[in-house]
Coordinates of N, CA, C and O in Angstrom, one line a residue:
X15 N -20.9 -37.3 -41.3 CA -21.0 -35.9 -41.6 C -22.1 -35.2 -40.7 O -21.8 -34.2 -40.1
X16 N -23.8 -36.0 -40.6 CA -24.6 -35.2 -39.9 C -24.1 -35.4 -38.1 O -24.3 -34.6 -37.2
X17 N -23.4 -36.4 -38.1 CA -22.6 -36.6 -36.7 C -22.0 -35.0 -36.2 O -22.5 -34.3 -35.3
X18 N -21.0 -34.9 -37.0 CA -19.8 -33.9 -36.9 C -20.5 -32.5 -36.7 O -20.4 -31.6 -35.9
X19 N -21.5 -32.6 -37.9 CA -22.5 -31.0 -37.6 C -23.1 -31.2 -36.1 O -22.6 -30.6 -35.2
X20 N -23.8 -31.9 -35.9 CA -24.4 -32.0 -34.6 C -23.7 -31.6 -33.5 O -24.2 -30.9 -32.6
X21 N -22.1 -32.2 -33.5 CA -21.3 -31.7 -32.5 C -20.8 -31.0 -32.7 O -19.8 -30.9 -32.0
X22 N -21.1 -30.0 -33.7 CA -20.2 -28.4 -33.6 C -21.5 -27.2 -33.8 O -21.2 -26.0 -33.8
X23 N -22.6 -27.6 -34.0 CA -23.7 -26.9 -34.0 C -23.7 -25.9 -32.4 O -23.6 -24.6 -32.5
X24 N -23.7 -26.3 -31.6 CA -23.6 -25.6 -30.1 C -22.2 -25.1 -30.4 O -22.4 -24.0 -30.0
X25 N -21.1 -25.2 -30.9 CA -20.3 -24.3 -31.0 C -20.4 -22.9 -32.0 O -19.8 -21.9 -31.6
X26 N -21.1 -23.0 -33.2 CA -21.5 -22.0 -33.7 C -22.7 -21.4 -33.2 O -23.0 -20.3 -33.5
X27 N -23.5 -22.1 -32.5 CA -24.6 -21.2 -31.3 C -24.0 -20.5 -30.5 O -24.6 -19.4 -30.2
X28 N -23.1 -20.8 -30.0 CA -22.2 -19.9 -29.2 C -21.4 -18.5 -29.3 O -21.2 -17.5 -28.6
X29 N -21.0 -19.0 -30.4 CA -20.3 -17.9 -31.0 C -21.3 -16.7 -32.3 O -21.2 -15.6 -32.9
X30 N -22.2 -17.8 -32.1 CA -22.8 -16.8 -32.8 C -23.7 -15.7 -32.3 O -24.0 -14.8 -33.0
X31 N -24.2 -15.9 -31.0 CA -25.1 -15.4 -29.8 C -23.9 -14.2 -29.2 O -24.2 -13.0 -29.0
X32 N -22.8 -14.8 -29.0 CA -21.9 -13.5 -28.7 C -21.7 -12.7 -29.6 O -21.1 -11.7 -29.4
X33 N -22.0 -13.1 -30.7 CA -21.1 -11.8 -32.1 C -22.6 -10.8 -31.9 O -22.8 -9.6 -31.8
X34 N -23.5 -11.9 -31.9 CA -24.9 -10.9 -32.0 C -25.5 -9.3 -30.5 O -26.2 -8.2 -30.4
X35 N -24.5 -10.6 -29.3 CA -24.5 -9.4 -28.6 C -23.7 -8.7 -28.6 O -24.1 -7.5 -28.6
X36 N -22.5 -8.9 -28.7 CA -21.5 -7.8 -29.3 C -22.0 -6.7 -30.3 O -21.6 -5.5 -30.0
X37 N -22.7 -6.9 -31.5 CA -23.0 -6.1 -32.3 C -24.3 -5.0 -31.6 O -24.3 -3.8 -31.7
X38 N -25.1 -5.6 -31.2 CA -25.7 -5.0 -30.0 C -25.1 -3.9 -29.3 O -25.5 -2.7 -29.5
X39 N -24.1 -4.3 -28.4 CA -23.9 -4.1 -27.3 C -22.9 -2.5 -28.3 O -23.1 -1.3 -28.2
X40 N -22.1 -3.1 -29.0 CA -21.6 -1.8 -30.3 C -22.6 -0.7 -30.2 O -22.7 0.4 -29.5
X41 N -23.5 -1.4 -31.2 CA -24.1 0.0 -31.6 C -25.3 0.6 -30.5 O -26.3 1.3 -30.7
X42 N -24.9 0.2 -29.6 CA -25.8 0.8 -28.2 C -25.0 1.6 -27.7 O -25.5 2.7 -27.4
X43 N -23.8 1.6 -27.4 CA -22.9 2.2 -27.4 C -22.7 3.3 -28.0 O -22.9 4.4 -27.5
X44 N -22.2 3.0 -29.3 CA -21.9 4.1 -30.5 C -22.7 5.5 -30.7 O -22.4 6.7 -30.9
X45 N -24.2 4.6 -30.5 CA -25.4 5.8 -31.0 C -25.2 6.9 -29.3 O -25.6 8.1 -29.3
X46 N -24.6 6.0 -28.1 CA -25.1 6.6 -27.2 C -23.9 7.6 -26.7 O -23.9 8.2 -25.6
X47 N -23.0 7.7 -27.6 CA -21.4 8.5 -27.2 C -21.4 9.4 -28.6 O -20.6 10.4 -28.6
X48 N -22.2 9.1 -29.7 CA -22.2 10.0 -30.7 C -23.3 11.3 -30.0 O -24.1 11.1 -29.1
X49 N -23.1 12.6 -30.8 CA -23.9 13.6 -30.5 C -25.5 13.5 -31.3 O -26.5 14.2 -31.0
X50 N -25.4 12.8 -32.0 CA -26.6 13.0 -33.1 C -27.2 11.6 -32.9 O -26.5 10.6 -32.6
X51 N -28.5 11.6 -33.1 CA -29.1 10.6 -32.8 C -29.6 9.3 -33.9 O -30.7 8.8 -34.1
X52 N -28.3 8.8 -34.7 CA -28.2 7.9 -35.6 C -29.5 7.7 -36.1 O -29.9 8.2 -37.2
X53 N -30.6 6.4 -34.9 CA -31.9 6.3 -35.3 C -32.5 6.8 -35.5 O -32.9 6.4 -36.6
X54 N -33.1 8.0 -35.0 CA -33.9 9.0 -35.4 C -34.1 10.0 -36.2 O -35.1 10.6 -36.5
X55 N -32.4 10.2 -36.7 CA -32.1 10.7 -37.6 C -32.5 9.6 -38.9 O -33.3 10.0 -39.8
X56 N -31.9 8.4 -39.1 CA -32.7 7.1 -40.1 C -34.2 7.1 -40.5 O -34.7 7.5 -41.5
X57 N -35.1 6.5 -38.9 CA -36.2 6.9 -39.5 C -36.8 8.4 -40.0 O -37.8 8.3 -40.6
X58 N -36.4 9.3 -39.9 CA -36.4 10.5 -41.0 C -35.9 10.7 -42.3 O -36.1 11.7 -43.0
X59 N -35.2 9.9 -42.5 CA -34.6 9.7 -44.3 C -33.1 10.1 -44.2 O -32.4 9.9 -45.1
X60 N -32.7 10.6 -43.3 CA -31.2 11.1 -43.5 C -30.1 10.5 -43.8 O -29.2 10.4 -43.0
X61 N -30.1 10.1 -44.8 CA -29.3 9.1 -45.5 C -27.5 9.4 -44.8 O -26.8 8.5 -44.3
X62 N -27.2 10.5 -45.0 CA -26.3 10.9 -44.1 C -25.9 10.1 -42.9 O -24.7 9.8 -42.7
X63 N -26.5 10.0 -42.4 CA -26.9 9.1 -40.7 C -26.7 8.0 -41.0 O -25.7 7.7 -40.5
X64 N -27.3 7.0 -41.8 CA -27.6 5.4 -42.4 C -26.4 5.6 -42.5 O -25.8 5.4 -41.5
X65 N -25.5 5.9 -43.6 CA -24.2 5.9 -44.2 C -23.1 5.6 -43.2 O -22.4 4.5 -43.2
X66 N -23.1 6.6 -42.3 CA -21.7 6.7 -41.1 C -22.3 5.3 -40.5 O -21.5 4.3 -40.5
X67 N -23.7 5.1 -40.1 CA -23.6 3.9 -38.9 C -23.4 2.7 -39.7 O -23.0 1.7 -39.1
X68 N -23.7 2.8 -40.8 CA -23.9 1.4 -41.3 C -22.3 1.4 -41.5 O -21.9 0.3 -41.1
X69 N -21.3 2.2 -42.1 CA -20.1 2.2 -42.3 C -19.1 1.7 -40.9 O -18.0 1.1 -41.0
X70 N -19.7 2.0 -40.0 CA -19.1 1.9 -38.8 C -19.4 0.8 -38.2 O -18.8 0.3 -37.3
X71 N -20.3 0.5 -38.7 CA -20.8 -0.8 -37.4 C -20.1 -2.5 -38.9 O -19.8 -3.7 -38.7
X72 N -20.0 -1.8 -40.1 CA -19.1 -2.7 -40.6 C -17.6 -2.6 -40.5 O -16.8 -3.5 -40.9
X73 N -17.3 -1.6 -40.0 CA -15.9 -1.1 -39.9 C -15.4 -1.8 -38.3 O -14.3 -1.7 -37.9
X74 N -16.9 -2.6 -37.3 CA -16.2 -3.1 -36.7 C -16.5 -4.8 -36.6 O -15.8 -5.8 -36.2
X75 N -17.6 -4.7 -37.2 CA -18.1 -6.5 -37.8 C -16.7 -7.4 -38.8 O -16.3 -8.5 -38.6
X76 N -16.4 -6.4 -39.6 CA -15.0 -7.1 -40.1 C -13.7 -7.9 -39.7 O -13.1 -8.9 -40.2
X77 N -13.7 -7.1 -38.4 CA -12.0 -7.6 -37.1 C -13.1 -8.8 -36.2 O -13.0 -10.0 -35.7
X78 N -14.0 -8.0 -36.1 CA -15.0 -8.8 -35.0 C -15.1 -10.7 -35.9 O -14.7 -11.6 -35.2
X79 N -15.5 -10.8 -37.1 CA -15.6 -12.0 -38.4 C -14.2 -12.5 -38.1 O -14.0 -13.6 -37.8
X80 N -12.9 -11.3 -38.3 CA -11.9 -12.3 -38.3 C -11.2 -13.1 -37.3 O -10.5 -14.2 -37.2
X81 N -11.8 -12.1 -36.4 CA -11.0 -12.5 -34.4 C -11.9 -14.1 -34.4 O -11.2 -15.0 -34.0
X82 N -13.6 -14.5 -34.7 CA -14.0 -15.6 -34.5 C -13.6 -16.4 -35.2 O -14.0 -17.5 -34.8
X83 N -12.6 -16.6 -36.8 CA -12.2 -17.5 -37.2 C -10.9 -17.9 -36.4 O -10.3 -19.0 -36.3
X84 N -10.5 -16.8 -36.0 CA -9.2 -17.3 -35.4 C -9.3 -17.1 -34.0 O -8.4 -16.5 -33.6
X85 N -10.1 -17.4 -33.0 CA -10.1 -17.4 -31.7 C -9.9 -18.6 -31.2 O -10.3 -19.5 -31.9
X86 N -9.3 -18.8 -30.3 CA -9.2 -20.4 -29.3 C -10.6 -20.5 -28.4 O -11.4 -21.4 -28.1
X87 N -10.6 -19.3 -28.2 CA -12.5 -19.8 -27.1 C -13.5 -18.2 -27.2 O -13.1 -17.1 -27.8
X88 N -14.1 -18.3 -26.9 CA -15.3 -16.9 -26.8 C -14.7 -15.7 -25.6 O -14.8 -14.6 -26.0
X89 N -14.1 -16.1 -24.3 CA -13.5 -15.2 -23.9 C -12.1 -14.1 -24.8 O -11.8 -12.9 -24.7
X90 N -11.7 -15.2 -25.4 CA -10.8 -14.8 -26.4 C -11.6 -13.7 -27.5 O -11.5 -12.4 -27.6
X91 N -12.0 -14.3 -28.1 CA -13.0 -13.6 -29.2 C -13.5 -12.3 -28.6 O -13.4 -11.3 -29.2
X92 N -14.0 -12.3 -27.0 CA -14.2 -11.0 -26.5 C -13.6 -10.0 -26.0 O -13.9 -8.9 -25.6
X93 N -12.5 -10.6 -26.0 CA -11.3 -9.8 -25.6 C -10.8 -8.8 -27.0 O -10.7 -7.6 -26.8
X94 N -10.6 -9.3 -28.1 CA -10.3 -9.0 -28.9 C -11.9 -8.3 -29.9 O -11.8 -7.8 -31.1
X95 N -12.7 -8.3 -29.5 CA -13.8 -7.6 -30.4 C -13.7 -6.0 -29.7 O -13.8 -4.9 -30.0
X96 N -13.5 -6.7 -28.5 CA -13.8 -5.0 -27.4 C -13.0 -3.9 -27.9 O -13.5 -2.7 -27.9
X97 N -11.3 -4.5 -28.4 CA -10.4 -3.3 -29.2 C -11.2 -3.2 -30.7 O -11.2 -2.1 -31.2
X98 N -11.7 -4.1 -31.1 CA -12.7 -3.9 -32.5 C -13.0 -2.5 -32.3 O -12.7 -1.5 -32.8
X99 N -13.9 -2.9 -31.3 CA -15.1 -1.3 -30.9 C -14.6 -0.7 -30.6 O -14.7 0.3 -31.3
X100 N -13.5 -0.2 -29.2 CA -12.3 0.6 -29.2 C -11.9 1.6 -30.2 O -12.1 2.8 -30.1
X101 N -11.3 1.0 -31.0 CA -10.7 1.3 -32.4 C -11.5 2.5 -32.7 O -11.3 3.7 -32.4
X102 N -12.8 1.7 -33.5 CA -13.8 2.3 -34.2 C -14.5 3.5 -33.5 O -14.6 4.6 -34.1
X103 N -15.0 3.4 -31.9 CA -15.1 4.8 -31.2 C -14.0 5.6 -31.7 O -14.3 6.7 -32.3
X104 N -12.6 5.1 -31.3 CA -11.3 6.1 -31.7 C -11.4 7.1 -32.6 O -10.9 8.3 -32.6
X105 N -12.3 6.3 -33.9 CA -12.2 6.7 -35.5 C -12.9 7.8 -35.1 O -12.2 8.8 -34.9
X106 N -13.9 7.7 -35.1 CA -15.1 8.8 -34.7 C -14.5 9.9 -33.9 O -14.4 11.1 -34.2
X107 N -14.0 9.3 -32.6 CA -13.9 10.9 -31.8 C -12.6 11.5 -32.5 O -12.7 12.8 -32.4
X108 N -11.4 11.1 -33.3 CA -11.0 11.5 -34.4 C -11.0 12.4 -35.0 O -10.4 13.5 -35.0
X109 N -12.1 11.6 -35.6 CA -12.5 12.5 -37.1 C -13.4 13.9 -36.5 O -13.2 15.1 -36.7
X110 N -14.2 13.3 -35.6 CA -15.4 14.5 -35.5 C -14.6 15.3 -34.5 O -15.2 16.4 -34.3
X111 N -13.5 15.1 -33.7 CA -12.9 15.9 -32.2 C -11.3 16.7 -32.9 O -11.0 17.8 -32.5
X112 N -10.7 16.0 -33.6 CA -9.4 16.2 -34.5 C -9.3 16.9 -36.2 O -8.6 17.8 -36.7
X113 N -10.2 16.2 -36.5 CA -9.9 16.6 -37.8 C -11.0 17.7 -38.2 O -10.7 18.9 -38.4
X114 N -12.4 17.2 -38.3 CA -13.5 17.8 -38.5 C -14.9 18.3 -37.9 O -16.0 17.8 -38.1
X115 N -14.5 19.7 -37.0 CA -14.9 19.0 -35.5 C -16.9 20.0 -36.0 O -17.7 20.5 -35.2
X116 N -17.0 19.8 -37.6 CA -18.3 20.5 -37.6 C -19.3 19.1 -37.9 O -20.5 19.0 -37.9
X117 N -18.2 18.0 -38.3 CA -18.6 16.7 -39.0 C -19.8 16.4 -38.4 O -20.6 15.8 -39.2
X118 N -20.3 16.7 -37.0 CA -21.6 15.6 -36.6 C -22.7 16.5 -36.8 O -23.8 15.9 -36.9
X119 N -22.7 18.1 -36.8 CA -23.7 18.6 -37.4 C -24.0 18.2 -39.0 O -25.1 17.8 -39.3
X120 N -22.7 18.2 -40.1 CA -23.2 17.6 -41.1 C -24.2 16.8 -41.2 O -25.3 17.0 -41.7
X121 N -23.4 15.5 -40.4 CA -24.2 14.6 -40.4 C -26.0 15.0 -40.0 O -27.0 14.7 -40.7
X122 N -26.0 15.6 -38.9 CA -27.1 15.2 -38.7 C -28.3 16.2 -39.6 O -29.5 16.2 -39.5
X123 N -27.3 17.1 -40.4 CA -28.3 17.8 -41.7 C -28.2 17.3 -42.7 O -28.3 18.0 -43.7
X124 N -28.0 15.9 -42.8 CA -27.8 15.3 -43.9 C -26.9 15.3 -45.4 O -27.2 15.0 -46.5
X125 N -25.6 16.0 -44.5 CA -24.7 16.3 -45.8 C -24.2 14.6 -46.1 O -23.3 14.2 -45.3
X126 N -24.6 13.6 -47.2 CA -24.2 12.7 -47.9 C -22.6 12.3 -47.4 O -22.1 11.4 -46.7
X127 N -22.1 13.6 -48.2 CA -20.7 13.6 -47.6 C -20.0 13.0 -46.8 O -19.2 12.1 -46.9
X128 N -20.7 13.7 -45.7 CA -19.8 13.7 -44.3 C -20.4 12.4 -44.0 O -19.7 11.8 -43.2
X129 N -21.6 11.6 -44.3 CA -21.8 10.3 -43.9 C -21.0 9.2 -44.4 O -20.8 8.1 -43.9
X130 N -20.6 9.9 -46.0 CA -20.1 8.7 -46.7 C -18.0 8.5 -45.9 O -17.3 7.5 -45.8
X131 N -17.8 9.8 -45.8 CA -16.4 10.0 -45.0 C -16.4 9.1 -43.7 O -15.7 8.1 -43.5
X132 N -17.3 9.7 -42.8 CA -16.8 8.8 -41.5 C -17.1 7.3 -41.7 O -16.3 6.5 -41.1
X133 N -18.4 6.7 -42.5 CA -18.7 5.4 -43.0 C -16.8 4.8 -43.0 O -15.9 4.5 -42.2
X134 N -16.7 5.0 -44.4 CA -15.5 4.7 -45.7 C -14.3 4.9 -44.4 O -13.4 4.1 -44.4
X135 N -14.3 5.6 -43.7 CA -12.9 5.9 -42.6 C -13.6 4.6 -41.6 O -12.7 3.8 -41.3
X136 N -14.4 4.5 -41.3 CA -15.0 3.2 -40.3 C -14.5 1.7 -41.1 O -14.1 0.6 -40.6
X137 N -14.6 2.0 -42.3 CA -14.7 0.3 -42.9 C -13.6 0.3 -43.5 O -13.3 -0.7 -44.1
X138 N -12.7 1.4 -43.5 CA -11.1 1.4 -44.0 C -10.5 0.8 -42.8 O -9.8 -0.2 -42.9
X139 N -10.8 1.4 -41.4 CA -9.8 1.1 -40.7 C -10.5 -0.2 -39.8 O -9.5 -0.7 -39.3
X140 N -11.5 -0.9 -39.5 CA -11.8 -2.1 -39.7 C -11.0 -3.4 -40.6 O -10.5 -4.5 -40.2
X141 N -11.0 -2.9 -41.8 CA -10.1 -3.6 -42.8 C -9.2 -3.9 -42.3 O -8.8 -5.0 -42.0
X142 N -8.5 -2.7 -42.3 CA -6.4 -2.4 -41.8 C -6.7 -3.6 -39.9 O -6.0 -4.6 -39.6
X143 N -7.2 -3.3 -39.4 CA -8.1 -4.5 -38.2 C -7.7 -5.4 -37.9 O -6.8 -5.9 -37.2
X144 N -8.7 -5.6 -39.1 CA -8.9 -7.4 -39.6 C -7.5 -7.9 -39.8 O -7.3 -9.1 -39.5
X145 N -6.6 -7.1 -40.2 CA -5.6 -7.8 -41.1 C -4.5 -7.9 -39.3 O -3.9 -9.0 -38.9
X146 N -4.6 -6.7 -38.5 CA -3.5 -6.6 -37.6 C -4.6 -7.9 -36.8 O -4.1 -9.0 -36.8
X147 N -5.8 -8.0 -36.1 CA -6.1 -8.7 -34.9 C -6.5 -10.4 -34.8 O -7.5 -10.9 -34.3
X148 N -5.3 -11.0 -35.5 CA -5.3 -12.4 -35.4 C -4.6 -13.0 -34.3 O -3.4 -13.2 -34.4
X149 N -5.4 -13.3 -33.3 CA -5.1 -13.7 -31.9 C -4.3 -15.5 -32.3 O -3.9 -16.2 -31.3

């Protein structure tokens, strides 16, 4: 048994170092294509803000969790996280460009609301994701 761990230890170092830059590389992204400034809006209390990102960045950690149980190698896995985040940008320019196009001022006045909406639309269609991106 401590055999078997030992030789698959570097395999979950691996995959685990990429999920972590990916999630990174996400929300470096996300904050930098949104109009409102997620962080800065957080460290000021705006719960509003916390809501959508934390909703969104699970809305893409979900397909991202499923694509590494079912990947054949880490190029794979990154191939398939990239539509993860894809996706979830999609949601956003969406919601805030299509449907609700006053949504990112909400947000950044801390209407609850509008944070708990694009969050819950982030980790809805993450879900629906997970279920379609099994490589």
């Amino acid at each position: 048994m401590f055999a078997y761990f030992i030789g698959t230890l570097p395999h979950f170092l691996a995959y685990f170092t990429a999920a972590i830059g990916l999630a990174l590389a996400f929300l470096a992204v996300y904050v930098a294509i949104t109009p409102h400034r997620e962080f800065a809006l957080i460290r000021d209390g705006n719960a509003a803000a916390s809501i959508q990102l934390v909703g969104t960045f699970l809305g893409f950690a979900l397909p991202v969790a499923m694509v590494i149980s079912h990947s054949v190698s880490i190029p794979d896995m990154l191939m398939w996280s990239a539509v993860a985040a894809l996706v979830q940008l999609l949601v956003f320019f969406a919601i805030s460009r299509l449907l609700f196009r006053a949504i990112e001022k909400k947000i950044g006045d801390g209407c609850v609301a509008s944070g708990i909406f694009v969050g819950g639309m982030g980790i809805g269609v993450g879900v629906l994701q997970s279920a379609c991106l099994v490589p």
